[in-house]
Coordinates of C-alpha atoms in Angstrom, one line a residue:
M23 CA -127.8 165.0 30.0
A24 CA -126.5 161.8 32.5
I25 CA -126.0 158.5 30.4
Y26 CA -126.3 155.6 32.4
W27 CA -125.0 152.2 31.3
Y28 CA -126.6 149.0 33.3
P29 CA -124.3 146.1 33.0
S30 CA -125.7 143.0 30.5
L31 CA -125.0 139.6 32.6
A32 CA -122.4 139.2 30.2
S33 CA -120.2 141.8 30.7
M34 CA -121.2 141.4 34.5
A35 CA -119.7 137.6 34.7
A36 CA -116.4 138.6 33.1
I37 CA -116.4 141.2 35.6
L38 CA -116.4 139.0 38.1
L39 CA -114.2 135.8 35.8
S40 CA -111.7 139.2 36.0
S41 CA -111.3 139.4 39.1
L42 CA -110.8 136.3 40.3
L43 CA -108.7 135.3 38.4
L44 CA -106.8 138.5 38.9
P45 CA -104.9 138.0 42.3
Y46 CA -103.6 134.3 40.6
S47 CA -101.9 136.6 37.6
V48 CA -100.5 139.0 39.9
E49 CA -98.8 135.9 42.4
A50 CA -97.3 133.6 39.6
I51 CA -95.3 135.8 36.8
T52 CA -93.5 134.9 33.6
R53 CA -89.7 134.4 34.8
H54 CA -86.7 134.7 32.1
Y55 CA -83.6 134.3 32.1
T56 CA -80.2 133.6 30.0
F57 CA -78.4 131.2 30.4
N58 CA -74.6 131.8 27.8
I59 CA -72.3 129.1 27.6
T60 CA -68.8 130.1 28.0
Y61 CA -65.3 128.9 28.4
K62 CA -64.2 130.8 31.2
N63 CA -60.4 130.6 32.7
I64 CA -61.0 129.5 36.4
T65 CA -57.4 128.8 38.8
R66 CA -57.9 126.0 41.2
L67 CA -55.4 124.2 43.3
C68 CA -52.8 126.4 41.4
N69 CA -53.7 124.8 38.4
T70 CA -55.5 126.9 35.8
R71 CA -58.0 125.4 33.0
S72 CA -60.6 126.3 31.0
V73 CA -64.2 125.0 32.6
V74 CA -67.7 125.2 30.7
T75 CA -69.6 127.4 33.1
V76 CA -73.0 129.2 32.6
N77 CA -72.2 133.3 32.3
G78 CA -68.9 132.8 33.5
K79 CA -69.4 131.6 37.2
F80 CA -68.3 128.7 38.9
P81 CA -71.2 127.7 40.2
G82 CA -73.2 128.8 37.9
P83 CA -76.4 131.3 38.8
R84 CA -78.8 130.6 41.0
L85 CA -82.5 130.5 39.6
V86 CA -84.9 131.8 41.7
A87 CA -88.6 131.8 41.4
R88 CA -92.1 131.1 42.9
E89 CA -93.9 128.3 43.4
G90 CA -97.1 128.5 40.4
D91 CA -94.7 130.7 38.1
Q92 CA -93.5 130.4 34.5
V93 CA -89.6 129.5 34.0
L94 CA -88.5 130.3 30.5
V95 CA -84.3 129.9 30.4
K96 CA -82.2 130.8 27.0
V97 CA -80.2 129.1 26.6
V98 CA -76.8 129.9 23.9
N99 CA -74.2 127.3 23.3
Q100 CA -70.5 129.3 22.8
V101 CA -68.2 126.2 23.6
S102 CA -67.1 123.3 21.6
Y103 CA -68.7 120.6 23.3
N104 CA -73.1 120.1 22.8
I105 CA -75.2 121.0 25.7
T106 CA -78.4 120.4 27.7
I107 CA -79.6 122.0 30.8
H108 CA -81.8 119.3 33.1
W109 CA -84.4 121.0 35.4
H110 CA -82.8 118.4 37.9
G111 CA -86.6 117.4 40.6
I112 CA -88.8 119.7 38.4
R113 CA -91.7 117.5 37.6
Q114 CA -91.8 119.1 33.9
L115 CA -96.3 118.3 34.0
T116 CA -96.7 117.8 30.2
S117 CA -93.1 120.3 29.7
G118 CA -91.3 116.9 28.6
W119 CA -89.1 118.9 26.0
A120 CA -87.4 121.0 29.0
D121 CA -86.6 118.3 31.3
G122 CA -83.1 118.3 29.3
P123 CA -81.4 114.8 29.4
A124 CA -79.2 114.7 25.8
Y125 CA -81.2 112.0 23.0
V126 CA -84.0 111.3 25.8
T127 CA -86.0 114.5 26.1
Q128 CA -83.4 116.1 23.0
C129 CA -81.2 116.0 21.0
P130 CA -78.5 118.6 22.2
I131 CA -77.6 122.0 21.8
K132 CA -75.1 122.4 18.5
T133 CA -72.6 124.8 19.0
G134 CA -74.0 128.9 18.3
Q135 CA -77.0 127.7 18.5
S136 CA -80.1 127.8 21.2
Y137 CA -83.1 126.2 23.1
T138 CA -85.2 127.8 25.5
Y139 CA -86.2 126.3 27.9
N140 CA -90.0 126.6 28.7
F141 CA -92.0 125.4 32.2
T142 CA -93.8 126.2 35.5
I143 CA -93.4 125.1 38.3
T144 CA -96.0 123.0 40.2
G145 CA -97.1 122.4 43.7
Q146 CA -93.1 122.4 44.6
R147 CA -90.8 124.9 46.2
G148 CA -87.9 124.4 48.4
T149 CA -84.8 123.9 46.9
L150 CA -83.1 121.8 43.7
L151 CA -80.7 121.6 41.0
W152 CA -79.9 122.7 37.7
H153 CA -77.3 121.0 35.7
A154 CA -75.6 120.3 32.4
H155 CA -77.0 117.0 31.2
I156 CA -74.3 114.8 28.5
S157 CA -71.6 113.2 29.0
W158 CA -69.3 114.7 32.3
L159 CA -69.6 118.2 31.7
R160 CA -71.9 119.3 34.6
S161 CA -68.1 119.1 36.4
S162 CA -68.2 122.6 36.0
V163 CA -72.4 123.3 34.8
Y164 CA -74.4 123.6 38.0
G165 CA -76.4 126.3 39.8
P166 CA -79.5 126.2 41.9
I167 CA -82.9 126.6 41.7
I168 CA -84.3 128.2 44.8
I169 CA -88.3 127.7 44.8
L170 CA -89.8 130.3 47.5
P171 CA -93.3 129.3 48.6
K172 CA -96.6 131.3 46.5
R173 CA -97.1 135.3 47.9
N174 CA -98.2 135.1 51.3
E175 CA -97.8 131.5 52.4
S176 CA -94.7 130.7 54.4
Y177 CA -92.6 127.9 55.5
P178 CA -93.8 125.2 57.6
F179 CA -91.1 126.1 60.6
R180 CA -89.6 129.6 61.8
K181 CA -88.7 132.2 59.1
P182 CA -85.1 132.2 59.1
Y183 CA -83.1 135.4 59.3
K184 CA -81.0 135.1 56.0
E185 CA -80.9 131.9 53.5
F186 CA -77.8 130.9 51.6
P187 CA -77.1 128.1 49.6
I188 CA -74.2 125.5 49.6
L189 CA -73.3 123.6 47.2
F190 CA -70.7 120.5 47.1
G191 CA -68.9 119.8 43.7
E192 CA -65.6 118.1 42.3
W193 CA -63.0 119.8 41.1
F194 CA -60.1 118.1 38.4
N195 CA -56.8 119.8 37.5
V196 CA -57.6 118.3 34.3
D197 CA -60.7 117.9 31.5
P198 CA -63.2 116.3 32.9
E199 CA -64.1 115.3 29.3
A200 CA -60.7 113.9 28.6
I201 CA -61.4 111.9 32.0
I202 CA -64.7 109.8 30.8
A203 CA -63.3 109.8 27.5
Q204 CA -60.0 108.1 28.4
A205 CA -62.4 105.7 31.1
L206 CA -64.4 104.4 27.5
Q207 CA -61.9 104.1 25.6
T208 CA -59.7 101.9 27.5
G209 CA -62.4 100.4 29.5
A210 CA -60.9 101.3 33.3
G211 CA -62.0 102.9 36.6
P212 CA -61.8 107.1 35.5
N213 CA -59.5 109.5 36.8
V214 CA -60.6 111.0 40.5
S215 CA -61.7 114.0 40.9
D216 CA -58.9 116.3 42.6
A217 CA -60.6 118.0 45.6
Y218 CA -64.0 118.4 46.5
T219 CA -65.3 121.8 46.4
I220 CA -68.1 123.8 48.6
N221 CA -69.4 127.0 46.6
G222 CA -66.7 126.2 43.7
L223 CA -63.8 126.9 46.2
P224 CA -61.9 123.4 47.8
G225 CA -60.8 124.7 50.8
P226 CA -57.6 124.8 52.8
L227 CA -57.0 121.3 53.9
Y228 CA -55.4 121.1 50.2
N229 CA -52.1 122.3 48.7
C230 CA -52.4 126.1 47.2
S231 CA -55.7 126.8 48.3
S232 CA -55.8 128.7 51.9
K233 CA -57.4 131.5 50.1
D234 CA -60.4 129.6 47.8
T235 CA -62.0 128.7 51.4
F236 CA -66.0 129.6 51.4
K237 CA -66.3 131.4 54.6
L238 CA -70.4 132.2 56.0
K239 CA -70.2 134.8 58.3
V240 CA -72.8 135.0 60.7
K241 CA -74.7 136.6 63.7
P242 CA -75.1 135.2 66.8
G243 CA -78.3 134.4 68.1
K244 CA -79.9 133.7 64.7
T245 CA -81.5 130.8 62.4
Y246 CA -80.0 130.5 58.8
L247 CA -81.9 128.5 56.3
L248 CA -78.8 126.8 54.7
R249 CA -79.9 124.8 51.0
L250 CA -77.4 121.7 51.1
I251 CA -77.0 120.9 47.6
N252 CA -74.7 117.8 46.5
A253 CA -73.7 118.6 42.6
A254 CA -70.5 116.9 42.6
L255 CA -70.5 114.1 40.3
N256 CA -69.3 110.7 41.7
D257 CA -69.7 111.3 45.9
E258 CA -72.5 110.9 48.4
L259 CA -70.3 113.1 50.4
F260 CA -71.1 113.6 54.6
F261 CA -70.7 116.6 56.3
S262 CA -70.9 118.8 59.5
I263 CA -70.1 121.7 61.3
A264 CA -68.1 121.7 64.2
N265 CA -70.1 122.2 67.0
H266 CA -73.2 123.2 66.0
T267 CA -76.2 121.4 65.7
L268 CA -78.0 120.6 62.1
T269 CA -82.7 121.4 61.8
V270 CA -83.3 118.7 58.2
V271 CA -86.7 120.6 57.5
E272 CA -86.5 120.0 53.5
A273 CA -85.6 117.2 50.8
D274 CA -85.7 117.6 47.6
A275 CA -88.1 120.1 47.3
I276 CA -90.0 118.4 50.5
Y277 CA -91.1 119.2 53.5
V278 CA -89.8 116.9 56.2
K279 CA -90.3 116.1 60.2
P280 CA -87.8 118.2 61.6
F281 CA -85.4 116.4 63.4
D282 CA -81.2 117.2 64.0
A283 CA -78.4 115.6 62.9
D284 CA -74.4 116.2 63.5
T285 CA -74.2 114.4 60.3
L286 CA -76.1 114.3 56.9
L287 CA -75.2 112.1 54.4
I288 CA -75.4 113.8 50.6
S289 CA -75.6 112.1 47.8
P290 CA -75.5 113.3 43.8
G291 CA -78.8 115.6 43.1
Q292 CA -80.1 115.6 46.2
T293 CA -80.7 118.2 48.6
T294 CA -81.4 119.4 52.2
N295 CA -82.2 122.0 53.7
V296 CA -81.3 122.7 57.3
L297 CA -81.5 125.1 59.5
L298 CA -78.8 125.9 61.6
K299 CA -78.9 128.0 65.4
T300 CA -75.8 130.2 65.4
K301 CA -74.9 130.1 69.6
P302 CA -76.4 133.0 72.0
A303 CA -73.2 135.0 72.0
S304 CA -69.9 135.5 69.0
P305 CA -67.5 132.2 70.8
S306 CA -64.5 133.5 70.6
A307 CA -63.4 130.4 67.8
I308 CA -64.4 129.5 64.4
F309 CA -65.6 126.5 63.2
F310 CA -64.8 124.6 59.9
M311 CA -67.9 123.5 57.4
S312 CA -66.9 120.0 56.3
A313 CA -68.1 117.4 53.7
R314 CA -66.0 113.7 52.2
P315 CA -66.6 110.6 51.0
Y316 CA -68.7 108.0 51.2
F317 CA -68.0 104.6 49.8
T318 CA -67.8 100.7 49.7
G319 CA -66.7 99.7 46.1
R320 CA -63.9 98.3 44.9
G321 CA -62.2 101.2 42.8
S322 CA -60.0 104.2 43.5
I323 CA -61.5 107.4 45.5
D324 CA -60.9 110.8 46.2
N325 CA -60.3 110.3 49.5
S326 CA -60.0 114.1 50.8
T327 CA -62.0 116.7 52.6
T328 CA -63.5 120.2 51.8
A329 CA -63.3 122.9 54.2
A330 CA -65.9 125.7 54.1
I331 CA -65.5 128.4 57.3
L332 CA -68.2 129.1 59.7
E333 CA -67.7 132.3 61.7
Y334 CA -69.0 134.5 63.8
S335 CA -69.4 138.8 64.1
H336 CA -67.2 139.3 66.2
P337 CA -66.4 143.3 68.0
S338 CA -63.7 145.0 65.7
N339 CA -61.1 145.0 68.3
S340 CA -60.4 141.7 68.2
S341 CA -58.1 141.2 66.5
R342 CA -56.3 138.0 68.4
K343 CA -56.2 134.3 67.2
V344 CA -58.5 132.3 68.3
P345 CA -59.5 128.7 67.7
L346 CA -60.2 126.4 64.8
F347 CA -62.8 123.5 65.8
K348 CA -63.1 121.0 62.9
P349 CA -65.9 118.3 63.2
T350 CA -65.5 114.6 63.1
L351 CA -66.9 113.1 59.9
P352 CA -68.3 109.1 60.2
P353 CA -65.1 106.8 57.9
I354 CA -66.0 106.6 54.6
N355 CA -67.6 103.6 54.0
A356 CA -70.2 103.9 57.5
T357 CA -72.5 102.3 56.1
G358 CA -75.1 101.8 58.9
F359 CA -74.0 105.6 60.2
V360 CA -76.2 106.0 56.2
A361 CA -78.9 103.6 57.3
N362 CA -79.9 105.4 60.4
F363 CA -79.7 108.9 58.3
T364 CA -82.1 107.8 55.9
R365 CA -84.3 106.2 57.9
K366 CA -84.9 109.4 59.8
F367 CA -85.8 111.5 57.3
R368 CA -90.1 111.2 56.9
S369 CA -92.7 113.3 54.7
L370 CA -94.8 115.6 56.5
A371 CA -98.3 114.1 56.1
N372 CA -100.1 117.1 57.1
A373 CA -104.0 118.5 55.6
K374 CA -101.8 121.2 53.4
F375 CA -98.8 119.2 53.0
P376 CA -100.0 115.5 52.5
A377 CA -98.2 112.5 51.6
N378 CA -100.0 111.2 48.5
V379 CA -98.7 107.4 48.5
P380 CA -100.2 105.1 46.3
Q381 CA -101.9 102.3 48.9
T382 CA -102.8 99.9 46.1
V383 CA -100.9 99.1 43.1
D384 CA -101.2 98.6 39.8
R385 CA -97.8 97.7 38.5
K386 CA -95.3 96.1 40.3
F387 CA -91.3 95.6 39.2
F388 CA -88.5 94.5 40.4
F389 CA -84.9 96.1 38.9
T390 CA -81.4 94.9 40.0
V391 CA -79.3 97.8 39.7
G392 CA -75.0 97.6 39.7
L393 CA -71.5 96.6 38.1
G394 CA -70.9 94.5 35.3
T395 CA -68.5 93.8 32.2
N396 CA -68.3 94.2 29.2
P397 CA -66.1 92.6 26.4
C398 CA -62.9 93.9 24.6
P399 CA -63.1 94.4 21.2
A400 CA -61.3 91.3 18.8
N401 CA -57.9 91.8 19.0
T402 CA -57.2 94.0 21.8
T403 CA -57.1 94.1 25.2
C404 CA -58.3 96.6 28.1
Q405 CA -57.7 98.2 31.6
G406 CA -61.0 96.7 33.2
P407 CA -61.4 94.0 36.0
T408 CA -59.6 91.8 33.4
N409 CA -57.5 92.5 30.8
T410 CA -60.0 90.9 28.3
T411 CA -63.1 93.1 30.5
K412 CA -64.2 96.0 30.1
F413 CA -66.3 98.3 33.2
S414 CA -69.9 98.5 33.2
A415 CA -73.2 98.6 34.5
S416 CA -76.9 97.8 34.3
I417 CA -80.1 98.2 35.0
N418 CA -81.6 94.0 35.2
N419 CA -78.5 93.0 33.1
V420 CA -79.1 95.3 31.0
S421 CA -77.0 98.0 29.7
F422 CA -79.0 101.1 28.0
A423 CA -77.0 102.3 25.2
L424 CA -77.9 106.1 24.1
P425 CA -79.5 106.4 20.9
S426 CA -78.8 109.2 18.0
V427 CA -82.0 110.5 17.9
A428 CA -83.2 112.1 21.4
L429 CA -86.2 109.3 22.4
L430 CA -89.3 111.5 23.3
Q431 CA -89.1 112.8 19.0
S432 CA -89.3 109.5 18.3
Y433 CA -91.9 108.2 20.0
F434 CA -94.3 111.5 19.8
F435 CA -93.4 111.2 16.5
G436 CA -94.7 107.7 16.2
M437 CA -91.2 106.8 14.8
S438 CA -89.3 104.7 17.3
N439 CA -88.5 101.9 15.0
G440 CA -84.6 101.2 15.8
V441 CA -84.6 103.8 17.8
F442 CA -85.5 101.8 21.1
T443 CA -88.3 98.6 22.4
S444 CA -90.7 99.1 24.1
D445 CA -89.5 95.2 26.5
F446 CA -87.5 96.0 29.0
P447 CA -87.7 93.3 31.2
Q448 CA -89.1 94.0 34.3
N449 CA -87.4 91.5 36.9
P450 CA -84.1 90.0 36.9
P451 CA -83.2 87.3 33.4
V452 CA -81.8 85.4 35.8
T453 CA -82.0 84.6 38.8
F454 CA -78.9 84.9 41.6
N455 CA -77.4 85.8 45.4
Y456 CA -77.9 89.2 44.7
T457 CA -75.9 90.4 47.7
G458 CA -73.7 87.0 47.7
T459 CA -70.8 85.7 46.4
P460 CA -71.1 86.8 42.5
P461 CA -72.3 84.4 39.2
N462 CA -69.2 83.9 37.5
N463 CA -70.4 85.6 34.1
T464 CA -69.9 89.4 34.4
N465 CA -70.9 90.5 30.7
V466 CA -74.1 92.4 30.8
S467 CA -76.2 92.9 27.8
N468 CA -76.6 96.4 25.6
G469 CA -79.5 97.9 24.2
T470 CA -82.5 101.5 23.7
K471 CA -85.2 99.2 25.9
A472 CA -87.4 100.9 27.4
L473 CA -90.8 99.9 29.7
I474 CA -94.1 101.7 29.1
L475 CA -97.1 102.3 31.4
R476 CA -100.5 103.6 30.8
F477 CA -101.4 107.0 31.9
N478 CA -101.9 106.8 35.9
T479 CA -100.4 103.2 36.4
S480 CA -99.5 102.6 40.0
V481 CA -95.9 101.6 39.7
E482 CA -94.1 99.4 43.0
L483 CA -90.8 99.5 42.4
V484 CA -87.8 97.3 44.3
L485 CA -84.2 98.3 43.2
Q486 CA -81.7 95.2 44.1
G487 CA -78.7 96.6 44.7
T488 CA -76.1 93.4 43.2
S489 CA -72.3 92.6 45.1
I490 CA -70.9 92.1 41.4
L491 CA -67.4 94.5 40.9
G492 CA -68.0 94.9 45.1
A493 CA -71.3 96.1 46.9
E494 CA -71.6 99.7 46.9
S495 CA -74.3 102.5 47.0
H496 CA -76.5 104.1 43.7
P497 CA -78.5 107.2 44.3
L498 CA -80.8 106.3 41.4
H499 CA -82.7 109.7 39.9
L500 CA -86.4 109.1 38.6
H501 CA -86.9 112.0 35.9
G502 CA -90.4 113.8 36.2
F503 CA -91.9 111.6 39.1
N504 CA -91.3 112.4 43.1
F505 CA -91.8 108.8 44.5
F506 CA -92.0 107.9 48.2
V507 CA -89.3 105.3 49.8
V508 CA -91.7 103.0 51.0
G509 CA -89.2 100.1 52.4
Q510 CA -85.5 99.3 53.2
G511 CA -83.4 96.9 53.7
F512 CA -80.0 94.8 53.6
G513 CA -80.0 91.6 51.7
N514 CA -82.1 90.7 48.9
Y515 CA -85.1 91.4 49.0
D516 CA -87.8 88.8 50.4
P517 CA -91.3 89.5 49.1
N518 CA -93.2 87.7 51.0
K519 CA -92.3 89.4 54.7
D520 CA -90.6 92.6 53.7
P521 CA -93.7 94.2 51.9
A522 CA -95.1 94.2 55.6
N523 CA -93.2 96.5 56.9
F524 CA -93.9 99.3 53.9
N525 CA -94.0 102.6 55.5
L526 CA -97.7 103.3 53.2
I527 CA -98.2 107.1 56.0
D528 CA -95.7 109.5 56.4
P529 CA -92.7 107.6 53.8
I530 CA -90.1 110.3 52.1
E531 CA -91.1 111.8 48.9
R532 CA -87.7 111.8 47.6
N533 CA -87.0 112.0 43.4
T534 CA -83.3 110.6 43.7
A535 CA -82.4 107.9 47.1
G536 CA -79.6 105.8 47.2
V537 CA -80.0 102.1 46.7
P538 CA -78.2 101.1 49.8
A539 CA -74.9 99.0 49.6
G540 CA -75.7 94.8 49.5
G541 CA -79.4 96.1 50.0
W542 CA -82.6 96.7 48.5
I543 CA -84.9 100.1 48.2
A544 CA -89.3 99.9 47.1
I545 CA -90.5 103.2 46.1
R546 CA -93.9 103.8 45.0
F547 CA -94.7 106.3 41.7
L548 CA -97.7 107.6 40.3
A549 CA -97.3 107.4 36.6
D550 CA -99.5 111.1 35.5
N551 CA -97.2 112.7 33.4
P552 CA -97.0 111.7 29.6
G553 CA -93.6 111.5 28.2
V554 CA -90.8 109.2 28.1
W555 CA -88.4 109.9 31.8
F556 CA -85.4 108.9 32.1
M557 CA -84.1 106.6 35.0
H558 CA -80.4 106.4 36.1
C559 CA -77.4 106.3 38.9
H560 CA -76.4 110.1 39.7
L561 CA -73.0 108.7 40.2
D562 CA -72.2 109.8 36.8
V563 CA -69.2 107.0 35.9
H564 CA -72.3 104.5 36.6
T565 CA -74.6 106.5 34.3
S566 CA -72.0 106.8 31.4
W567 CA -71.1 103.0 31.6
G568 CA -75.3 102.4 31.0
L569 CA -76.7 101.8 34.4
R570 CA -80.0 104.2 32.9
M571 CA -83.3 103.4 31.4
A572 CA -86.8 105.4 30.4
W573 CA -89.9 104.8 31.3
V574 CA -92.4 106.2 28.1
V575 CA -96.1 107.4 30.3
L576 CA -98.4 107.4 28.1
D577 CA -101.1 110.1 27.6
G578 CA -104.2 110.5 29.3
P579 CA -108.1 111.2 28.4
Q580 CA -107.8 114.9 28.9
P581 CA -106.3 117.9 27.1
N582 CA -103.9 118.4 30.3
Q583 CA -102.7 114.9 30.4
K584 CA -101.5 114.7 26.8
L585 CA -97.8 115.9 26.2
Q586 CA -97.1 118.8 24.6
P587 CA -96.4 119.3 21.2
P588 CA -92.6 120.1 20.5
P589 CA -91.7 123.9 20.6
S590 CA -90.3 125.1 16.8
D591 CA -86.7 125.7 18.2
L592 CA -85.8 122.2 19.6
P593 CA -82.6 121.1 18.9
S594 CA -82.4 118.2 16.3
C595 CA -80.0 115.7 16.1

């Protein structure tokens, strides 16, 4: 006897719901990674030292995911230093426990312990980076984050033939942890790196380094996507490929209106995707891909050039010597070039990739950023700007002191008393000619202060550089958010005249932007991500000196607008 089944309304609804969910569940997956923090002996410039690495690699491994994927990274600490990892530029929507800055969103992972970072990539695609976020360990603990578009979605430009990550870094012949420890003790500027690197290799322009050269082998008549990442500790870098023009198509995992450039500037923490269109036929030549620093300050700097080689495929019988072409990079202090270059960046601002610039502002802030001094301890001499002072750095004259427990933990559990205060100044405590003659008193205050924002507050923040101890550029990175750079200029910001020139239509959207040397930028963002979020200069020496602060964004009313509880394996201090 045949038996017939007629689905109930409830079961029909369940079937329909599962069919609606099926495409998404197939598309978005969970990706698992294990990062073992280990020592590895690495030789560069004929100098071998024990280097902190991830999985024995320098630079570290690629983290690859698609937009919408959940990512789980188990970090196992097998070195004598405490460690944390920051997923630079990932929005971390309600998942601030996975952001990574030590003593801000988490206590560090101690030797022999592990912690699993758990986050979902929401509404982002492109190139970002991951790196250690404690002391100077990111000098060797860093790698690329490659976020592919969702399946069946394409780039808003022609699909490239191949893609390559190009990571800029620094090499130190001695342990960078010893360098910053000595500098903080003496009050002096730290010793500079011994070389810059491209994909971990200094290249042929340094002594004892010709074999340590990265080669990018290409075919003629093809278009390549280069994912450029500046992971250098303390230096903004110019980059160029001899006799080739690059087309900029993305910055900080945000598509931009494409523009051509022979030379680029990339600040630490910034990423830039470019299209390289190779020549139609293999030239009888090889080409340097070179990077060197941009710097306007008064201190010392590693003023050297790293180079990699762009090499076309040649017929196998081509063994004769070929000419080598080198690019001409701007002078070290080419601030005019930098300003013109940064102004070229514009968001796509189309229907699919809109630029959701806050058109109205709930709260306005004015922050000065720059160097300063701290007095030497009693009965001692220092090696700072004078023998009675140490180098320091501050935002609104507050040099931020990291607490001994994590800010996010103390905030979440209502135990912030004695950890931080919520009275970070909204304006400079003293008004002066910020980019003119510095004041006689350059001492800064010290404290652990934060600013509180209600959920969904629209913020306008003017970041004003100062000329105290020299005017220099400060690449400011905001955790947990992207922001729109709506204005920039040189000299002192004029609140009566400058807002009239703000771009509220298609400004560039970034997570890291340079405050110009002797100038200012204005940014806007929507505080739609609850938690405690670090903002700091991405020159690690300035971060170490205190050029950093924290925003506290309160929970919103809806469940998906509240900070999730901490994971069970969150490290303790």
